[in-house]
Amino acid sequence: AVPYEDSLGSLGQIAIEAQTGLIQQNDVTAPSIIGRLAERIAKGIPPSFPSGFPLVDANLAAMGIKPEHIWFIVAPYKTYKTRAAMQIVDNALTLGKSVAYIALEDNEVAFTTSLMAAHFGIAKRAFENRYANKYTPKADGVDNAFQWVMEQKWRVYDRKRGIGTWQRIPAIVMADKMKYQTDLVVVDHIQKWAKRYEDLA
């Protein structure tokens, strides 16, 4: 008798509280912090991974994207923000990272096509022709792209997955992290959640 959306919201909150409980079990004192850092160094876990933009990375102390950091790609309309995000995603996947893409503007096929096009340097038109069973001289390249993307740690959450409101995202991301050991989450694009600066903040 409980509405489906309410059930999902409750499960999401349980997941968040469970994860928060796990985090809070860590000792917050300086010796423990240094101990965890030493453990990470001993395991050879790098403090960051390259973004795929060498000029950007070279000017950062971390020389790339650090865990738990937030990057914003800000530019005017139609200035290749998604293409820049795909460059970062493609580089992360090449390094074996696990990526979740929150697709607020389009759908899972459109963003997966953008990723394959970016990785292989094939025009999106070739993919669209292949989807429509039309001739394309790049058919073999498109088929190779299908095979490649199926081997990647890549997930797309579009509006069919209930990501239309930002309040649901913590639960969705946490569930994705538990299931797929997520390294990178991309939201494209954040203004679809709200227009007011206060809401976006």
Short mmCIF file of C-alpha atoms in Angstrom, two decimals:
data_model
loop_
_atom_site.label_atom_id
_atom_site.label_comp_id
_atom_site.label_asym_id
_atom_site.label_seq_id
_atom_site.Cartn_x
_atom_site.Cartn_y
_atom_site.Cartn_z
CA ALA A 1 0.00 0.00 0.00
CA VAL A 2 3.02 2.31 0.29
CA PRO A 3 3.58 4.37 -2.89
CA TYR A 4 6.50 3.12 -4.98
CA GLU A 5 8.36 6.47 -4.91
CA ASP A 6 8.11 6.63 -1.11
CA SER A 7 9.52 3.12 -0.83
CA LEU A 8 12.48 4.05 -3.02
CA GLY A 9 13.06 7.19 -0.99
CA SER A 10 13.09 5.19 2.24
CA LEU A 11 15.50 2.61 0.85
CA GLY A 12 17.77 5.42 -0.36
CA GLN A 13 17.76 7.00 3.09
CA ILE A 14 18.59 3.65 4.69
CA ALA A 15 21.51 3.25 2.29
CA ILE A 16 22.79 6.75 3.09
CA GLU A 17 22.52 6.18 6.83
CA ALA A 18 24.25 2.81 6.55
CA GLN A 19 27.10 4.32 4.56
CA THR A 20 27.37 7.25 6.95
CA GLY A 21 27.59 4.81 9.83
CA LEU A 22 30.46 3.01 8.13
CA ILE A 23 32.29 6.28 7.55
CA GLN A 24 31.83 7.35 11.16
CA GLN A 25 33.55 4.17 12.36
CA ASN A 26 36.85 5.64 11.16
CA ASP A 27 38.89 7.24 13.92
CA VAL A 28 39.10 10.98 13.21
CA THR A 29 42.31 11.67 15.16
CA ALA A 30 45.54 12.81 13.49
CA PRO A 31 47.41 9.50 14.09
CA SER A 32 44.57 7.61 12.39
CA ILE A 33 44.49 10.04 9.48
CA ILE A 34 48.24 9.64 8.94
CA GLY A 35 47.88 5.88 9.38
CA ARG A 36 45.27 5.69 6.62
CA LEU A 37 47.46 7.90 4.42
CA ALA A 38 50.48 5.65 5.05
CA GLU A 39 48.38 2.61 4.18
CA ARG A 40 47.31 4.20 0.91
CA ILE A 41 50.92 5.09 0.07
CA ALA A 42 52.07 1.54 0.92
CA LYS A 43 49.42 0.10 -1.42
CA GLY A 44 50.64 2.42 -4.19
CA ILE A 45 47.26 4.13 -4.56
CA PRO A 46 47.94 7.39 -6.44
CA PRO A 47 46.49 10.58 -4.93
CA SER A 48 44.84 11.52 -8.24
CA PHE A 49 44.28 10.41 -11.81
CA PRO A 50 44.88 12.48 -14.96
CA SER A 51 41.90 14.35 -16.38
CA GLY A 52 42.99 13.81 -19.97
CA PHE A 53 43.91 17.48 -20.30
CA PRO A 54 47.71 17.58 -19.74
CA LEU A 55 47.87 21.40 -19.61
CA VAL A 56 45.23 21.49 -16.87
CA ASP A 57 46.82 18.65 -14.88
CA ALA A 58 50.29 20.22 -15.11
CA ASN A 59 48.97 23.34 -13.36
CA LEU A 60 47.38 21.49 -10.45
CA ALA A 61 49.24 20.52 -7.29
CA ALA A 62 47.46 17.14 -7.42
CA MET A 63 48.28 16.79 -11.14
CA GLY A 64 44.78 15.50 -11.86
CA ILE A 65 41.43 14.67 -10.32
CA LYS A 66 41.56 13.79 -6.64
CA PRO A 67 38.99 11.55 -4.96
CA GLU A 68 36.10 13.47 -3.38
CA HIS A 69 36.89 16.65 -5.33
CA ILE A 70 34.26 18.43 -7.40
CA TRP A 71 35.07 19.96 -10.78
CA PHE A 72 32.74 22.31 -12.64
CA ILE A 73 32.98 22.76 -16.40
CA VAL A 74 31.55 26.23 -17.00
CA ALA A 75 31.20 27.81 -20.45
CA PRO A 76 28.59 29.48 -22.67
CA TYR A 77 25.91 27.51 -24.52
CA LYS A 78 27.16 25.15 -27.25
CA THR A 79 30.87 25.44 -26.40
CA TYR A 80 31.64 21.70 -26.07
CA LYS A 81 31.20 21.25 -22.32
CA THR A 82 29.89 17.72 -22.84
CA ARG A 83 32.79 16.96 -25.16
CA ALA A 84 35.21 18.11 -22.45
CA ALA A 85 33.41 15.91 -19.91
CA MET A 86 33.65 12.97 -22.32
CA GLN A 87 37.40 13.54 -22.62
CA ILE A 88 37.69 13.19 -18.85
CA VAL A 89 35.41 10.13 -18.85
CA ASP A 90 37.29 8.47 -21.71
CA ASN A 91 40.59 9.02 -19.94
CA ALA A 92 39.20 7.65 -16.67
CA LEU A 93 37.86 4.54 -18.41
CA THR A 94 41.19 4.01 -20.17
CA LEU A 95 42.79 3.97 -16.71
CA GLY A 96 40.32 1.29 -15.60
CA LYS A 97 38.16 3.66 -13.55
CA SER A 98 34.46 3.10 -12.88
CA VAL A 99 32.24 5.93 -14.17
CA ALA A 100 28.59 6.86 -13.54
CA TYR A 101 27.06 9.48 -15.84
CA ILE A 102 23.97 11.39 -14.66
CA ALA A 103 22.28 12.38 -17.94
CA LEU A 104 19.79 15.14 -17.21
CA GLU A 105 19.61 16.54 -20.72
CA ASP A 106 19.50 13.51 -23.00
CA ASN A 107 19.31 9.71 -22.73
CA GLU A 108 21.60 6.71 -22.22
CA VAL A 109 22.06 6.05 -25.95
CA ALA A 110 22.98 9.67 -26.76
CA PHE A 111 25.68 9.88 -24.09
CA THR A 112 27.05 6.40 -24.81
CA THR A 113 27.25 7.43 -28.47
CA SER A 114 29.11 10.61 -27.47
CA LEU A 115 31.59 8.52 -25.48
CA MET A 116 32.23 6.06 -28.32
CA ALA A 117 32.55 8.90 -30.84
CA ALA A 118 35.08 10.67 -28.60
CA HIS A 119 37.13 7.53 -27.96
CA PHE A 120 37.32 6.38 -31.58
CA GLY A 121 37.21 9.75 -33.37
CA ILE A 122 34.17 8.65 -35.37
CA ALA A 123 31.47 11.21 -36.23
CA LYS A 124 28.17 10.73 -34.43
CA ARG A 125 26.47 10.64 -37.86
CA ALA A 126 28.11 7.27 -38.54
CA PHE A 127 26.59 5.87 -35.35
CA GLU A 128 23.16 7.31 -36.17
CA ASN A 129 23.32 5.75 -39.65
CA ARG A 130 24.25 2.40 -38.11
CA TYR A 131 21.34 2.61 -35.67
CA ALA A 132 18.99 3.26 -38.62
CA ASN A 133 20.49 0.39 -40.65
CA LYS A 134 21.74 2.86 -43.25
CA TYR A 135 25.02 2.50 -45.09
CA THR A 136 28.08 3.99 -43.45
CA PRO A 137 31.70 3.42 -44.49
CA LYS A 138 32.51 3.44 -40.76
CA ALA A 139 30.34 0.40 -39.95
CA ASP A 140 33.31 -1.71 -38.79
CA GLY A 141 34.56 1.14 -36.61
CA VAL A 142 31.11 1.53 -35.05
CA ASP A 143 30.93 -2.21 -34.34
CA ASN A 144 34.38 -2.05 -32.72
CA ALA A 145 33.12 0.86 -30.61
CA PHE A 146 30.15 -1.26 -29.44
CA GLN A 147 32.52 -4.02 -28.38
CA TRP A 148 34.83 -1.57 -26.61
CA VAL A 149 32.10 0.21 -24.64
CA MET A 150 30.62 -3.09 -23.44
CA GLU A 151 33.97 -3.86 -21.80
CA GLN A 152 34.09 -0.53 -19.92
CA LYS A 153 32.96 0.26 -16.38
CA TRP A 154 30.38 2.73 -17.71
CA ARG A 155 26.85 3.43 -16.52
CA VAL A 156 24.32 6.06 -17.60
CA TYR A 157 21.42 7.17 -15.42
CA ASP A 158 18.94 9.13 -17.52
CA ARG A 159 15.50 10.48 -16.58
CA LYS A 160 13.98 7.00 -16.85
CA ARG A 161 16.11 6.16 -13.78
CA GLY A 162 14.53 8.78 -11.54
CA ILE A 163 17.30 11.38 -11.57
CA GLY A 164 15.02 14.33 -12.32
CA THR A 165 15.36 15.80 -8.81
CA TRP A 166 18.67 16.36 -7.07
CA GLN A 167 17.33 15.07 -3.74
CA ARG A 168 17.43 11.50 -5.09
CA ILE A 169 21.01 11.67 -6.33
CA PRO A 170 22.82 10.88 -3.04
CA ALA A 171 20.96 7.57 -2.77
CA ILE A 172 21.51 6.73 -6.47
CA VAL A 173 25.22 7.55 -6.31
CA MET A 174 25.65 5.66 -3.06
CA ALA A 175 23.94 2.58 -4.50
CA ASP A 176 26.13 2.85 -7.62
CA LYS A 177 29.24 3.12 -5.43
CA MET A 178 28.27 0.05 -3.41
CA LYS A 179 27.56 -2.02 -6.53
CA TYR A 180 30.24 -0.78 -8.96
CA GLN A 181 32.99 0.83 -6.79
CA THR A 182 32.49 4.15 -8.58
CA ASP A 183 35.53 6.38 -9.11
CA LEU A 184 33.93 9.25 -11.04
CA VAL A 185 30.42 10.72 -11.24
CA VAL A 186 29.52 13.22 -13.96
CA VAL A 187 26.34 15.31 -13.92
CA ASP A 188 25.36 16.76 -17.32
CA HIS A 189 24.12 19.35 -16.84
CA ILE A 190 23.34 20.67 -13.39
CA GLN A 191 21.09 23.58 -14.44
CA LYS A 192 18.42 21.04 -15.39
CA TRP A 193 17.75 20.56 -11.68
CA ALA A 194 17.11 24.22 -10.88
CA LYS A 195 17.44 27.74 -12.23
CA ARG A 196 18.04 29.70 -9.03
CA TYR A 197 21.62 30.00 -7.78
CA GLU A 198 20.50 29.25 -4.21
CA ASP A 199 18.99 25.89 -5.27
CA LEU A 200 22.06 24.96 -7.32
CA ALA A 201 24.39 25.84 -4.45
#
